[in-house]
CSV table of C-alpha atoms in Angstrom, one decimal:
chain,number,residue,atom,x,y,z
A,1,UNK,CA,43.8,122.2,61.9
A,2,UNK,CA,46.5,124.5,63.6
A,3,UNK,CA,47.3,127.9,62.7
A,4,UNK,CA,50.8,128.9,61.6
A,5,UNK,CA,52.5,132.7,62.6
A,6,UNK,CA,51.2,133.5,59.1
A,7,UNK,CA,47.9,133.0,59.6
A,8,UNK,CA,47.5,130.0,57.0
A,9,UNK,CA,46.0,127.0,58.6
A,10,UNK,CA,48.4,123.9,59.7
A,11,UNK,CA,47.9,120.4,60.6
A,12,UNK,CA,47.9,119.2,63.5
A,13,UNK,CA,50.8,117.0,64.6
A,14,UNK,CA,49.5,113.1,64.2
A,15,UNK,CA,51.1,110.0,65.2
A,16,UNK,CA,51.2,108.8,61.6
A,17,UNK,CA,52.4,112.4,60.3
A,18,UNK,CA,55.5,112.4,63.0
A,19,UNK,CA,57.6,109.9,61.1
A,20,UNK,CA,57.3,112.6,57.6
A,21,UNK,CA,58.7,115.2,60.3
A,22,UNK,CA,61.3,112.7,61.7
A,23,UNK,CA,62.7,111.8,58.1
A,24,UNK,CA,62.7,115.7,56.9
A,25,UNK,CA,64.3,116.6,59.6
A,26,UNK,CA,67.4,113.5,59.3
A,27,UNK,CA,67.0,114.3,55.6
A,28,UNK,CA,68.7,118.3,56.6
A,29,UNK,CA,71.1,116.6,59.2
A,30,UNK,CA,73.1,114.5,55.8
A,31,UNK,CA,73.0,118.0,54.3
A,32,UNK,CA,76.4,119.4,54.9
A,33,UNK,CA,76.4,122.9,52.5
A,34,UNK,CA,73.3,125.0,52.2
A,35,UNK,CA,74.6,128.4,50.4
A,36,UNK,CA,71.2,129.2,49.0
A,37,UNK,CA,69.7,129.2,53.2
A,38,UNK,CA,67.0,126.6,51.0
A,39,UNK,CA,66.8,124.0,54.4
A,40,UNK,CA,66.5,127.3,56.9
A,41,UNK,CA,62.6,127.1,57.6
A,42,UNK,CA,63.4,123.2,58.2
A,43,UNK,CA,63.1,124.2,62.0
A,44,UNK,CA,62.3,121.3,64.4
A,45,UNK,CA,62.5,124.4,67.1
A,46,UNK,CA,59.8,126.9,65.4
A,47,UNK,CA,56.7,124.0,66.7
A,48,UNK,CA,54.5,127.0,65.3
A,49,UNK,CA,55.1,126.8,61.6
A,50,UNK,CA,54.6,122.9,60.2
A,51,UNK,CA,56.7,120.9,57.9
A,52,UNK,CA,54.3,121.0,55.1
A,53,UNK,CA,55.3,124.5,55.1
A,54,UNK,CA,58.5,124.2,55.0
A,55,UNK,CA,60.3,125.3,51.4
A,56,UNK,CA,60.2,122.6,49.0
A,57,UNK,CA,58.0,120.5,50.7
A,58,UNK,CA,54.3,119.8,49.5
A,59,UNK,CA,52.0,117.9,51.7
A,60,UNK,CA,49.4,115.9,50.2
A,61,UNK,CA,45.8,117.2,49.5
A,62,UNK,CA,44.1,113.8,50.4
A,63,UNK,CA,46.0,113.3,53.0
A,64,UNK,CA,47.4,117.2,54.5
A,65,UNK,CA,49.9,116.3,57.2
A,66,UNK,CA,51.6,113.9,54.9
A,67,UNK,CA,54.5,114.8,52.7
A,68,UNK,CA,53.6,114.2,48.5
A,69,UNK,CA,56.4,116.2,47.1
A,70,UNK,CA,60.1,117.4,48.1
A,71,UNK,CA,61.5,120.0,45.3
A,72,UNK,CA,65.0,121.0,45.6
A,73,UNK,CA,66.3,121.2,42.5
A,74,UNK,CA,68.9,123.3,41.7
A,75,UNK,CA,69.4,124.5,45.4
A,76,UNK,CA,73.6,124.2,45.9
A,77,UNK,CA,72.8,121.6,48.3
A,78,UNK,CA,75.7,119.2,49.6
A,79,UNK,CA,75.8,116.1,51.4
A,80,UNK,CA,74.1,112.6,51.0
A,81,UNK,CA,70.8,111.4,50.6
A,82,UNK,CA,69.3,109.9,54.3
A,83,UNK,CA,68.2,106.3,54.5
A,84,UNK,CA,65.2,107.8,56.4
A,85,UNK,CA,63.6,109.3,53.2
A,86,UNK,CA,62.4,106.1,53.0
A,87,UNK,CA,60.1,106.8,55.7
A,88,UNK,CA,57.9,109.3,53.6
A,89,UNK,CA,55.2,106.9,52.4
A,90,UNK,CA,52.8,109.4,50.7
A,91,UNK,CA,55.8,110.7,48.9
A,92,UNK,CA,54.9,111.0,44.9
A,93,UNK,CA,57.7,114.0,43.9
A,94,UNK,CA,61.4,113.8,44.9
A,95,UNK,CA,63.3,116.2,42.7
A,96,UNK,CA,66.9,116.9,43.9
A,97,UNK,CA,68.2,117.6,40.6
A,98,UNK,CA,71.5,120.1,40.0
A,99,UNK,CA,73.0,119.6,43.5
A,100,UNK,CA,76.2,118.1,44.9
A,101,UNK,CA,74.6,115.3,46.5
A,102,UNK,CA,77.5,112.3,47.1
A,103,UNK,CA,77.0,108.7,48.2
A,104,UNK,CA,74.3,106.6,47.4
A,105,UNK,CA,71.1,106.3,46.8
A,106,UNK,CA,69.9,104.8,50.0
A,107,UNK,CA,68.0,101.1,49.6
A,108,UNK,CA,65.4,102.4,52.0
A,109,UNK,CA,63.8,104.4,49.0
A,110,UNK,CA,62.0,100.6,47.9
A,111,UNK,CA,59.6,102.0,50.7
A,112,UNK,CA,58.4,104.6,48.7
A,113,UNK,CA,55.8,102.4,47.1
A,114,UNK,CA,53.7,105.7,45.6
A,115,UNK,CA,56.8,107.1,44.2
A,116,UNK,CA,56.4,108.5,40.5
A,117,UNK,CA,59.0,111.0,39.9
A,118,UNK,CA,62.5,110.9,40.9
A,119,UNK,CA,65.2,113.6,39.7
A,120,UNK,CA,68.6,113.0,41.2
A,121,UNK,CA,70.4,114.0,38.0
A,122,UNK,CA,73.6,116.4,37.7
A,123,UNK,CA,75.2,115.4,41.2
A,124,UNK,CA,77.9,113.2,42.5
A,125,UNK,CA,76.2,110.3,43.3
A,126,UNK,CA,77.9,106.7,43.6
A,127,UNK,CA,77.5,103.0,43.5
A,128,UNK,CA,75.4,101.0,41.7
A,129,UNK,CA,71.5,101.4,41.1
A,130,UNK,CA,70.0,100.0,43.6
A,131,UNK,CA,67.5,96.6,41.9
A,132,UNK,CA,65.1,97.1,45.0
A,133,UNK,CA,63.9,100.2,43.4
A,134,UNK,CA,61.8,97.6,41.2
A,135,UNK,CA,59.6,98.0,44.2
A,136,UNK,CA,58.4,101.6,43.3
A,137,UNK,CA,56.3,100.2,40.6
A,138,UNK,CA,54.4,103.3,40.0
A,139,UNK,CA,57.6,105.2,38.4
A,140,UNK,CA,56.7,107.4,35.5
A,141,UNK,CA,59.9,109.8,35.4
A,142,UNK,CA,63.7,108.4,36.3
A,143,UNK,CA,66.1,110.9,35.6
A,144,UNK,CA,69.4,109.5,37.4
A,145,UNK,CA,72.0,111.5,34.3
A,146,UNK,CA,75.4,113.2,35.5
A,147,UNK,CA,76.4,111.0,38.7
A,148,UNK,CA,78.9,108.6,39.1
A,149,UNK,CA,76.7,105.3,39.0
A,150,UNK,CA,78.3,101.9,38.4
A,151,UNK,CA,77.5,98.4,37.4
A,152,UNK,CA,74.7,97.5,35.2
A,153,UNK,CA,71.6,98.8,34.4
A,154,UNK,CA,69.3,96.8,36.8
A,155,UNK,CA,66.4,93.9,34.9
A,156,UNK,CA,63.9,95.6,37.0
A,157,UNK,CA,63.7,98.9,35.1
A,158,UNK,CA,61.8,96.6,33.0
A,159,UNK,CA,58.4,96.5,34.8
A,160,UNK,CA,57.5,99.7,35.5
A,161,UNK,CA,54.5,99.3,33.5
A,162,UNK,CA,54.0,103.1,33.4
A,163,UNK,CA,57.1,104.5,33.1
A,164,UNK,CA,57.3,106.9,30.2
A,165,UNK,CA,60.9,109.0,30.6
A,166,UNK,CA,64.2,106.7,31.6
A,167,UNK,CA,67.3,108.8,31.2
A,168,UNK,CA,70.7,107.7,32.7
A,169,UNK,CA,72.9,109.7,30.6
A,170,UNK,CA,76.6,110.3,31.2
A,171,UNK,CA,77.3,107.8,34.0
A,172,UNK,CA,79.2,104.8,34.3
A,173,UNK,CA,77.2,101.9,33.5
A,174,UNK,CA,78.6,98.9,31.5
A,175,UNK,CA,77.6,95.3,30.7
A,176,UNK,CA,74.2,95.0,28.6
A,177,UNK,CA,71.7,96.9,27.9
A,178,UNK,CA,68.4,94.5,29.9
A,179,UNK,CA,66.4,93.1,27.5
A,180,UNK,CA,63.4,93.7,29.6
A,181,UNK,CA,63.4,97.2,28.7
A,182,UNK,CA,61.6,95.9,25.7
A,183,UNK,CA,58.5,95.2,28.2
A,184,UNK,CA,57.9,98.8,28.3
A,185,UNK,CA,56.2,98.7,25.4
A,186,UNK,CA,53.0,101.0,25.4
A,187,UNK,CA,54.3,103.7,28.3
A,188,UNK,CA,58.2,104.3,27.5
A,189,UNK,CA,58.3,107.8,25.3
A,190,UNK,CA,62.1,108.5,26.5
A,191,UNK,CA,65.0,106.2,26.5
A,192,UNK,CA,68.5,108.1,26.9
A,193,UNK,CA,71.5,105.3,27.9
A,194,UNK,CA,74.0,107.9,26.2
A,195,UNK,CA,78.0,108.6,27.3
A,196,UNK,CA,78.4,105.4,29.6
A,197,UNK,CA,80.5,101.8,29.1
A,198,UNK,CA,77.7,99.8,28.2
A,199,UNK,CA,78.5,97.0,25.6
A,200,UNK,CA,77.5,94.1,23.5
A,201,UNK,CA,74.5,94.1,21.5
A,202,UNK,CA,71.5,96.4,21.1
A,203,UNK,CA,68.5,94.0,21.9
A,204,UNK,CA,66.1,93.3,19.5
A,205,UNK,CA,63.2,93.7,22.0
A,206,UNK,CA,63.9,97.4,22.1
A,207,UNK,CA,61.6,97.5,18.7
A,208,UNK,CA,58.3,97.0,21.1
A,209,UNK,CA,58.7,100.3,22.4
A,210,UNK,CA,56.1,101.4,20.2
A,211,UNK,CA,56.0,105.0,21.8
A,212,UNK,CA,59.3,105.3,22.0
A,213,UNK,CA,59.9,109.6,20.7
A,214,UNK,CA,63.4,109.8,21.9
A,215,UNK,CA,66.5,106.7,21.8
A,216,UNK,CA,69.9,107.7,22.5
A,217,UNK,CA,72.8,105.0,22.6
A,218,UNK,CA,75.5,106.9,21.9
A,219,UNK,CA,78.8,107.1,22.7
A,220,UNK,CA,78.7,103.3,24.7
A,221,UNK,CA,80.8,100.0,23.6
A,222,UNK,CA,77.9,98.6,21.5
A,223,UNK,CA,78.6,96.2,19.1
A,224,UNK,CA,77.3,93.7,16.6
A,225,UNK,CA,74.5,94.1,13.8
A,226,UNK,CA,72.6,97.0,14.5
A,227,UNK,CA,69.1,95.5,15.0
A,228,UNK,CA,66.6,96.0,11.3
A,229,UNK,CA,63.5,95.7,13.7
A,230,UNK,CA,64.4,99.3,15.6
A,231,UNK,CA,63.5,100.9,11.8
A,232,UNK,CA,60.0,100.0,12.6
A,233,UNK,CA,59.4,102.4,15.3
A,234,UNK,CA,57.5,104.9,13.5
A,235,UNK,CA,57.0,107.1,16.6
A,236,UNK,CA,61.0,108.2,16.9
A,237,UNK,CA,62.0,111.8,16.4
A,238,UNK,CA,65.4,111.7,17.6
A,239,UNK,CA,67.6,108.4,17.1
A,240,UNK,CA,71.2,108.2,17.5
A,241,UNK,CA,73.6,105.4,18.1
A,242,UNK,CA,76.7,107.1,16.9
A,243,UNK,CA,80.3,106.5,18.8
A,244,UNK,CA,79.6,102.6,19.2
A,245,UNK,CA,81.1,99.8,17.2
A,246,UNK,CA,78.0,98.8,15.3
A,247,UNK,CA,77.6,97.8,12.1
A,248,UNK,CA,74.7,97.0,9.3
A,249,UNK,CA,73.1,98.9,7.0
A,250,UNK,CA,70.5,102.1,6.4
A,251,UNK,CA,67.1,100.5,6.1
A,252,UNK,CA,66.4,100.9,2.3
A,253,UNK,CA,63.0,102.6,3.2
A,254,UNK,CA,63.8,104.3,6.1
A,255,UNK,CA,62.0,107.3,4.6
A,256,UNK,CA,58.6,105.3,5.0
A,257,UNK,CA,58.8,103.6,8.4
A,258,UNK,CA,60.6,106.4,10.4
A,259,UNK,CA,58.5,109.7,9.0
A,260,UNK,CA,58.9,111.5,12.4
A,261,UNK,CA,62.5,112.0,12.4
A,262,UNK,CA,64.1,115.4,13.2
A,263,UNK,CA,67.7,114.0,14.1
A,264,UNK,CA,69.6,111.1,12.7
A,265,UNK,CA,73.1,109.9,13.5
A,266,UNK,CA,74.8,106.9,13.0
A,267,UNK,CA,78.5,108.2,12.9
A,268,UNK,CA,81.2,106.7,14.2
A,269,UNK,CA,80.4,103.3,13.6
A,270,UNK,CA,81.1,100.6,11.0
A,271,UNK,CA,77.9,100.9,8.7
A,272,UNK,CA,78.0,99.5,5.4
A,273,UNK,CA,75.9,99.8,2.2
A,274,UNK,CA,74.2,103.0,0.3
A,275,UNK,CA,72.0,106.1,1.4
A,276,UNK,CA,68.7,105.1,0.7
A,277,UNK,CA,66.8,107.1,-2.1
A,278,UNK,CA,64.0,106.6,0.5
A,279,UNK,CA,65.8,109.5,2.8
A,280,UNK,CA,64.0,112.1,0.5
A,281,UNK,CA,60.4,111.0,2.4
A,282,UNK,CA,62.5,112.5,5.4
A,283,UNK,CA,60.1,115.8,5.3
A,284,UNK,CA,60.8,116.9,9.2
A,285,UNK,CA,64.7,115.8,8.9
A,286,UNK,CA,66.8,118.7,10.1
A,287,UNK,CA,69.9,117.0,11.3
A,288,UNK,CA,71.2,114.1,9.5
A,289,UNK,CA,75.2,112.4,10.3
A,290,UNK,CA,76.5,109.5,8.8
A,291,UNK,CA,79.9,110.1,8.8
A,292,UNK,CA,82.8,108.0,10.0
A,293,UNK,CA,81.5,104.7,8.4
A,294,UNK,CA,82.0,102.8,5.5
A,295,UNK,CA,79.0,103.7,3.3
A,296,UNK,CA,79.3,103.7,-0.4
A,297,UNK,CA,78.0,104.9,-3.6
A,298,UNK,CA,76.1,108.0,-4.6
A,299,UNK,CA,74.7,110.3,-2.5
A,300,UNK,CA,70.9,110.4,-3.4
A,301,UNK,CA,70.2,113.3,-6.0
A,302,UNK,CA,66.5,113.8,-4.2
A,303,UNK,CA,68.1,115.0,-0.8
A,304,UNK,CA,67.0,118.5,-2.2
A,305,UNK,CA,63.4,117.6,-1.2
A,306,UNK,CA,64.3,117.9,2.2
A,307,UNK,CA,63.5,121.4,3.1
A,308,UNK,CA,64.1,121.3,6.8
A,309,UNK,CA,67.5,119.6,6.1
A,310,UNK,CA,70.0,122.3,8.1
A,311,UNK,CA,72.9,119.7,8.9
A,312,UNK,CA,74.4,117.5,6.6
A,313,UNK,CA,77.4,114.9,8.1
A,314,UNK,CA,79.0,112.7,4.9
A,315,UNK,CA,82.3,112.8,5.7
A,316,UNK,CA,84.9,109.7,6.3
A,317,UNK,CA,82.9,107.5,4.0
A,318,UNK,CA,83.3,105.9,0.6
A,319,UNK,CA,80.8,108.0,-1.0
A,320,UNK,CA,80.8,108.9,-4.8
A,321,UNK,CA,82.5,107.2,-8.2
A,322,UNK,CA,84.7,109.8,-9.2
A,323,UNK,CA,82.6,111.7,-11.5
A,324,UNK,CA,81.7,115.0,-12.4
A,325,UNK,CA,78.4,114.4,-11.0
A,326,UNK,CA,79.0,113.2,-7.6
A,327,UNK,CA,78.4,116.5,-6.4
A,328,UNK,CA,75.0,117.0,-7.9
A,329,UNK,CA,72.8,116.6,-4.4
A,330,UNK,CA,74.0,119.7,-3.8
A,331,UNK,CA,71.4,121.6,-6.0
């Protein structure tokens, strides 16, 4: 071990060490804007203080002169991503969240076979996804939201057998939603496919995901009968599909097989039928929209059990008979 100008202990350069150097170093030559100074200590000229070092970069504890995490979220940064990250085999962390990163994500990062996080959301980035990233089979966390991505969302997301956070919000993704996301059935916790172009039906196999706390499809092209299976996921907390062209109906005992909900929203879509009686089992429901369908009938007298209930969303319906007591679920 070396030691650095501030007295804590370095590695010594190694042959197999050199290419982490090499690709940190062509990593801060595609950065184009540093306001913050974040990339300053990145300085092939100062041989006295070592990468690992270096801000945002944390070398491995198994292995110390190789890189395990890059964290520069949130740093201003500008410019692309280099094709020689891909170099940076120990690598486990890459957060470059809340930048202006532009281009695409290079295909060199199927290299990065130990890969288990990766943040690149809230930039500029282009192109499609690329399917070799199947190859990082150790994925956890993929968080690619806010960029400019096109095409479809790749089969291969499918077997990451431990992924448990997928969120690729606000991009522009069309075609299907894969199937094979139904294969992530005991690790996926997180599925957000929210604000892009994506169209046709919701598969069924989405009701595998048996730990599935989180599923977000709004604002898409979906379309079809909303799949009865997804109901049976009695680990969601947060569901909503609204802003698609869906249609079906409210599972008549919703309030038995979903009892974790917090949020519910089906707006904006072309559901049919009446509001469950069932909804009153709904104990942890705090935000509920149905509106902008075609549901009819009364509107369940019992919705007075729910005493987390702090949004209510009926409007642009069919609801009530004309009656004096139609408004009566309001006491």
């Amino acid at each position: 071990m070396g030691t650095s100008l501030n007295g804590i202990a370095a590695p010594i350069k190694d042959n197999r060490s050199e290419d982490d150097r090499l690709a940190l170093i062509s990593f801060k030559n595609g950065i184009t804007g540093d306001p913050l100074g974040t990339l300053s200590s990145w300085n092939d000229k100062n041989t006295s203080v070592h990468f690992c070092e270096w801000q945002g970069v944390t070398c491995s504890r198994s292995h110390p002169s190789r890189v395990a995490v890059i964290d520069l979220d949130s740093q201003g940064l500008v410019g692309s991503i280099s094709p020689q990250i891909g170099n940076l085999s120990f690598l486990k962390d890459l957060f470059l969240g809340n930048n202006s990163l532009n281009g695409k994500i290079p295909l060199q990062i199927d290299r990065l076979f130990r890969l288990k996080c990766l943040n690149l959301s809230s930039n500029s980035l282009e192109g499609e996804i690329p399917h070799n990233i199947s190859r990082c089979s150790d994925f956890i966390y993929l968080v690619l939201t806010h960029n400019k991505f096109v095409g479809r969302i790749p089969n291969e997301l499918g077997y990451f057998s431990n992924l448990i956070y997928l969120q690729l919000y606000n991009n522009n993704l069309s075609e299907k939603i894969p199937t094979s996301l139904g294969n992530l059935s005991s690790s996926l916790e997180f599925l957000d496919l929210s604000y892009n172009f994506l169209e046709g039906r919701i598969p069924s196999t989405l009701s595998q995901l048996t730990s599935l706390n989180y599923l977000g499809l709004e604002s898409n092209k979906l379309s079809g009968t909303f799949p009865s299976s997804l109901y049976n996921i009695s680990s969601l907390e947060d569901f909503s599909i609204m802003d698609n062209q869906l249609h079906g109906s409210i599972s008549f005992d919703i309030g038995f097989t979903l009892p974790n909900l917090w949020y519910f929203s089906v707006a904006s879509n072309n559901f049919t039928g009446t509001i469950p009686s069932s909804f009153s089992n709904l104990s942890k429901l705090e935000i509920s929209q149905l509106q902008d369908n075609n549901l009819v009938g009364s509107v369940p007298d019992n919705l007075g059990n729910l005493k987390n209930l702090e949004r209510l969303y009926l409007g642009g319906n069919k609801l009530g008979s004309g009656e004096a007591d139609d408004q009566d679920f309001l006491t």
